Amino acid sequence: MNTILITGASSGIGESLAKYYATQGFTVYACGRNQEKLDKLASEFNSIIPLVFDLNDKQAIFSALDKNIKLDQIILNAGTCEYIDNAKQFDGDLFARVINTNLISVGYCLEAWLPQINTGGQLGLMSSSAVYVPLTRSQAYGASKAGVSYLAKTLSIDLARHNIGVSTIHPGFVATPLTDKNDFPMPSRITSEQAAQAIYRGMKNKHYDIHFPKRFTLILKTLALLPFFIWRKLAIRMTK
Ligand SMILES: NC(=O)c1ccc[n+]([C@@H]2O[C@H](COP(=O)([O-])OP(=O)(O)OC[C@H]3O[C@@H](n4cnc5c(N)ncnc54)[C@H](OP(=O)(O)O)[C@@H]3O)[C@@H](O)[C@H]2O)c1
């Protein structure tokens, strides 16, 4: 039986991933802080094992998983999003919160769990299509995810000789509690179940760039080809 560890499995994309992998016959180590939600998941699927801890606590990460367990896949999905509403009154604490949860914790997870991934295994790091072009108010979130994308790409080079594949995951808008808070239009928003299936397929086929929905991400990828001065002009006009 295949085994996967998923962070952020108590909600949104991670919860749908945990359920989908369980239905595909995987043993799923489902991580999060919300014990109640993880226990409910485990009561629905015998093959889901909850691991409750805060990703900002390095010691908790290291003691969460039995060192003898071998993993076929890891998806470091957990994350948070907070916007910088006024760039002139830059909120450094907000910036640190987002970078710590979305990027620094990923380094701790890699240190703790990469030794437990099997040869031929697959690692997925959750970035965002927000990294394709700089977006208004996204200084903290965008910087954290740009860091994740860079990290994933460099890992895919250095883990190749260990026969461990790396997928960078770039979703467009997905309907979850995280995006329910947004007060702006979210074109091509898909369900978390659709997102989970796209990620499952991409991980199974060892794609190094998993992006969806294509009708949205391909537009952003095209905009990213523009010289920055053109995108900057457009983005400033859009914020007015
Ligand atoms: N939704 C989108 O449109 C979208 C688009 C692109 C990328 N993403 C990325 O996809 C990932 C999942 O997002 P989502 O939309 O599914 O959000 P969500 O429903 O808010 O879920 C976030 C998950 O991360 C966990 N988490 C957050 N901070 C944590 C911490 N300090 N320690 C442990 N777990 C923590 C939460 O656990 P608890 O609730 O148990 O604390 C929850 O399970 C994020 O990395 C997000 O940036 C989302």
PDB file of N, CA and C and ligand atoms in Angstrom, residues 8-13 32-34 53-56 77-79 101 126-128 141 145 171-174 176-179, ligand 1:
ATOM      1  N   GLY A   8      -1.663  20.573   6.021  1.00  0.00           N
ATOM      2  CA  GLY A   8      -2.849  21.385   5.728  1.00  0.00           C
ATOM      3  C   GLY A   8      -4.020  20.524   5.289  1.00  0.00           C
ATOM      4  N   ALA A   9      -4.144  19.334   5.903  1.00  0.00           N
ATOM      5  CA  ALA A   9      -5.173  18.384   5.466  1.00  0.00           C
ATOM      6  C   ALA A   9      -6.505  18.573   6.198  1.00  0.00           C
ATOM      7  N   SER A  10      -6.577  19.564   7.080  1.00  0.00           N
ATOM      8  CA  SER A  10      -7.815  19.746   7.851  1.00  0.00           C
ATOM      9  C   SER A  10      -8.831  20.629   7.134  1.00  0.00           C
ATOM     10  N   SER A  11      -8.450  21.184   5.972  1.00  0.00           N
ATOM     11  CA  SER A  11      -9.341  22.147   5.318  1.00  0.00           C
ATOM     12  C   SER A  11      -9.010  22.254   3.829  1.00  0.00           C
ATOM     13  N   GLY A  12      -9.961  22.753   3.059  1.00  0.00           N
ATOM     14  CA  GLY A  12      -9.723  23.157   1.673  1.00  0.00           C
ATOM     15  C   GLY A  12      -9.077  22.097   0.782  1.00  0.00           C
ATOM     16  N   ILE A  13      -8.045  22.524   0.049  1.00  0.00           N
ATOM     17  CA  ILE A  13      -7.392  21.648  -0.934  1.00  0.00           C
ATOM     18  C   ILE A  13      -6.789  20.421  -0.231  1.00  0.00           C
ATOM     19  N   GLY A  32      -2.405  18.897  10.455  1.00  0.00           N
ATOM     20  CA  GLY A  32      -3.086  20.175  10.627  1.00  0.00           C
ATOM     21  C   GLY A  32      -3.092  20.538  12.105  1.00  0.00           C
ATOM     22  N   ARG A  33      -3.693  21.681  12.423  1.00  0.00           N
ATOM     23  CA  ARG A  33      -3.793  22.066  13.838  1.00  0.00           C
ATOM     24  C   ARG A  33      -5.155  21.717  14.410  1.00  0.00           C
ATOM     25  N   ASN A  34      -6.164  21.611  13.537  1.00  0.00           N
ATOM     26  CA  ASN A  34      -7.541  21.444  13.999  1.00  0.00           C
ATOM     27  C   ASN A  34      -7.851  19.956  14.256  1.00  0.00           C
ATOM     28  N   PHE A  53      -0.349  19.255  14.838  1.00  0.00           N
ATOM     29  CA  PHE A  53       0.752  20.117  15.299  1.00  0.00           C
ATOM     30  C   PHE A  53       0.751  21.417  14.504  1.00  0.00           C
ATOM     31  N   ASP A  54       1.506  22.392  15.038  1.00  0.00           N
ATOM     32  CA  ASP A  54       1.625  23.706  14.384  1.00  0.00           C
ATOM     33  C   ASP A  54       2.929  23.726  13.590  1.00  0.00           C
ATOM     34  N   LEU A  55       2.853  24.095  12.329  1.00  0.00           N
ATOM     35  CA  LEU A  55       4.039  24.095  11.466  1.00  0.00           C
ATOM     36  C   LEU A  55       5.045  25.186  11.833  1.00  0.00           C
ATOM     37  N   ASN A  56       4.641  26.104  12.705  1.00  0.00           N
ATOM     38  CA  ASN A  56       5.596  27.109  13.146  1.00  0.00           C
ATOM     39  C   ASN A  56       6.404  26.624  14.350  1.00  0.00           C
ATOM     40  N   ASN A  77       1.423  21.257   1.639  1.00  0.00           N
ATOM     41  CA  ASN A  77       0.325  22.060   1.092  1.00  0.00           C
ATOM     42  C   ASN A  77      -0.088  23.200   2.010  1.00  0.00           C
ATOM     43  N   ALA A  78       0.129  23.050   3.326  1.00  0.00           N
ATOM     44  CA  ALA A  78      -0.414  24.028   4.289  1.00  0.00           C
ATOM     45  C   ALA A  78       0.039  25.438   3.951  1.00  0.00           C
ATOM     46  N   GLY A  79      -0.821  26.388   4.195  1.00  0.00           N
ATOM     47  CA  GLY A  79      -0.425  27.765   3.950  1.00  0.00           C
ATOM     48  C   GLY A  79      -1.474  28.740   4.425  1.00  0.00           C
ATOM     49  N   THR A 101       4.981  30.717   7.929  1.00  0.00           N
ATOM     50  CA  THR A 101       4.067  29.581   7.713  1.00  0.00           C
ATOM     51  C   THR A 101       4.247  28.990   6.316  1.00  0.00           C
ATOM     52  N   MET A 126       3.430  23.230  -2.472  1.00  0.00           N
ATOM     53  CA  MET A 126       2.298  24.073  -2.866  1.00  0.00           C
ATOM     54  C   MET A 126       2.726  25.527  -3.010  1.00  0.00           C
ATOM     55  N   SER A 127       2.779  25.969  -4.254  1.00  0.00           N
ATOM     56  CA  SER A 127       3.031  27.384  -4.537  1.00  0.00           C
ATOM     57  C   SER A 127       1.686  28.011  -4.906  1.00  0.00           C
ATOM     58  N   SER A 128       1.678  28.878  -5.895  1.00  0.00           N
ATOM     59  CA  SER A 128       0.437  29.532  -6.321  1.00  0.00           C
ATOM     60  C   SER A 128       0.671  30.161  -7.692  1.00  0.00           C
ATOM     61  N   TYR A 141       2.316  37.259   0.629  1.00  0.00           N
ATOM     62  CA  TYR A 141       1.906  35.964   0.065  1.00  0.00           C
ATOM     63  C   TYR A 141       2.734  35.627  -1.177  1.00  0.00           C
ATOM     64  N   LYS A 145       5.371  32.501  -1.771  1.00  0.00           N
ATOM     65  CA  LYS A 145       5.153  31.465  -2.786  1.00  0.00           C
ATOM     66  C   LYS A 145       6.239  31.493  -3.868  1.00  0.00           C
ATOM     67  N   PRO A 171      -1.771  26.433  -8.350  1.00  0.00           N
ATOM     68  CA  PRO A 171      -3.211  26.526  -8.629  1.00  0.00           C
ATOM     69  C   PRO A 171      -3.633  27.956  -8.948  1.00  0.00           C
ATOM     70  N   GLY A 172      -4.701  28.059  -9.773  1.00  0.00           N
ATOM     71  CA  GLY A 172      -5.421  29.331  -9.867  1.00  0.00           C
ATOM     72  C   GLY A 172      -6.344  29.416  -8.647  1.00  0.00           C
ATOM     73  N   PHE A 173      -7.511  30.050  -8.814  1.00  0.00           N
ATOM     74  CA  PHE A 173      -8.413  30.192  -7.657  1.00  0.00           C
ATOM     75  C   PHE A 173      -9.170  28.888  -7.396  1.00  0.00           C
ATOM     76  N   VAL A 174      -9.165  28.481  -6.116  1.00  0.00           N
ATOM     77  CA  VAL A 174      -9.869  27.272  -5.681  1.00  0.00           C
ATOM     78  C   VAL A 174     -10.799  27.683  -4.534  1.00  0.00           C
ATOM     79  N   THR A 176     -12.170  27.610  -1.267  1.00  0.00           N
ATOM     80  CA  THR A 176     -11.803  27.073   0.056  1.00  0.00           C
ATOM     81  C   THR A 176     -12.048  28.182   1.087  1.00  0.00           C
ATOM     82  N   PRO A 177     -11.956  27.859   2.392  1.00  0.00           N
ATOM     83  CA  PRO A 177     -12.085  28.928   3.397  1.00  0.00           C
ATOM     84  C   PRO A 177     -11.079  30.065   3.174  1.00  0.00           C
ATOM     85  N   LEU A 178      -9.912  29.737   2.584  1.00  0.00           N
ATOM     86  CA  LEU A 178      -8.889  30.773   2.352  1.00  0.00           C
ATOM     87  C   LEU A 178      -9.366  31.807   1.333  1.00  0.00           C
ATOM     88  N   THR A 179      -9.994  31.357   0.240  1.00  0.00           N
ATOM     89  CA  THR A 179     -10.440  32.304  -0.787  1.00  0.00           C
ATOM     90  C   THR A 179     -11.841  32.843  -0.501  1.00  0.00           C
TER      91      THR A 179
HETATM   92  N1  LIG B   1      -7.435  28.321  -2.483  1.00  0.00           N
HETATM   93  C1  LIG B   1      -6.749  28.837  -3.498  1.00  0.00           C
HETATM   94  O1  LIG B   1      -7.314  29.484  -4.417  1.00  0.00           O
HETATM   95  C2  LIG B   1      -5.273  28.639  -3.577  1.00  0.00           C
HETATM   96  C3  LIG B   1      -4.613  29.073  -4.746  1.00  0.00           C
HETATM   97  C4  LIG B   1      -3.237  28.899  -4.836  1.00  0.00           C
HETATM   98  C5  LIG B   1      -2.539  28.307  -3.802  1.00  0.00           C
HETATM   99  N2  LIG B   1      -3.210  27.918  -2.672  1.00  0.00           N
HETATM  100  C6  LIG B   1      -2.424  27.300  -1.595  1.00  0.00           C
HETATM  101  O2  LIG B   1      -2.986  26.042  -1.273  1.00  0.00           O
HETATM  102  C7  LIG B   1      -2.707  25.739   0.092  1.00  0.00           C
HETATM  103  C8  LIG B   1      -3.996  25.312   0.785  1.00  0.00           C
HETATM  104  O3  LIG B   1      -4.876  26.427   0.758  1.00  0.00           O
HETATM  105  P1  LIG B   1      -6.453  26.308   0.977  1.00  0.00           P
HETATM  106  O4  LIG B   1      -7.045  27.260   0.029  1.00  0.00           O
HETATM  107  O5  LIG B   1      -6.872  24.900   0.984  1.00  0.00           O
HETATM  108  O6  LIG B   1      -6.573  26.976   2.417  1.00  0.00           O
HETATM  109  P2  LIG B   1      -7.351  26.567   3.775  1.00  0.00           P
HETATM  110  O7  LIG B   1      -8.658  25.922   3.466  1.00  0.00           O
HETATM  111  O8  LIG B   1      -7.331  27.790   4.610  1.00  0.00           O
HETATM  112  O9  LIG B   1      -6.395  25.454   4.417  1.00  0.00           O
HETATM  113  C9  LIG B   1      -5.141  25.794   4.929  1.00  0.00           C
HETATM  114  C10 LIG B   1      -4.567  24.588   5.628  1.00  0.00           C
HETATM  115  O10 LIG B   1      -3.261  24.929   6.112  1.00  0.00           O
HETATM  116  C11 LIG B   1      -3.171  24.585   7.485  1.00  0.00           C
HETATM  117  N3  LIG B   1      -2.297  25.500   8.212  1.00  0.00           N
HETATM  118  C12 LIG B   1      -2.235  26.844   8.093  1.00  0.00           C
HETATM  119  N4  LIG B   1      -1.349  27.337   8.973  1.00  0.00           N
HETATM  120  C13 LIG B   1      -0.842  26.277   9.648  1.00  0.00           C
HETATM  121  C14 LIG B   1       0.105  26.129  10.693  1.00  0.00           C
HETATM  122  N5  LIG B   1       0.733  27.183  11.232  1.00  0.00           N
HETATM  123  N6  LIG B   1       0.372  24.889  11.161  1.00  0.00           N
HETATM  124  C15 LIG B   1      -0.250  23.810  10.637  1.00  0.00           C
HETATM  125  N7  LIG B   1      -1.158  23.874   9.643  1.00  0.00           N
HETATM  126  C16 LIG B   1      -1.445  25.102   9.167  1.00  0.00           C
HETATM  127  C17 LIG B   1      -4.595  24.697   8.018  1.00  0.00           C
HETATM  128  O11 LIG B   1      -4.685  23.885   9.163  1.00  0.00           O
HETATM  129  P3  LIG B   1      -5.661  24.235  10.435  1.00  0.00           P
HETATM  130  O12 LIG B   1      -6.919  24.814   9.845  1.00  0.00           O
HETATM  131  O13 LIG B   1      -5.846  22.909  11.076  1.00  0.00           O
HETATM  132  O14 LIG B   1      -4.919  25.219  11.237  1.00  0.00           O
HETATM  133  C18 LIG B   1      -5.415  24.168   6.841  1.00  0.00           C
HETATM  134  O15 LIG B   1      -5.478  22.764   6.886  1.00  0.00           O
HETATM  135  C19 LIG B   1      -2.070  26.991   0.677  1.00  0.00           C
HETATM  136  O16 LIG B   1      -0.666  26.839   0.694  1.00  0.00           O
HETATM  137  C20 LIG B   1      -2.457  28.088  -0.296  1.00  0.00           C
HETATM  138  O17 LIG B   1      -1.548  29.147  -0.307  1.00  0.00           O
HETATM  139  C21 LIG B   1      -4.542  28.065  -2.546  1.00  0.00           C
END
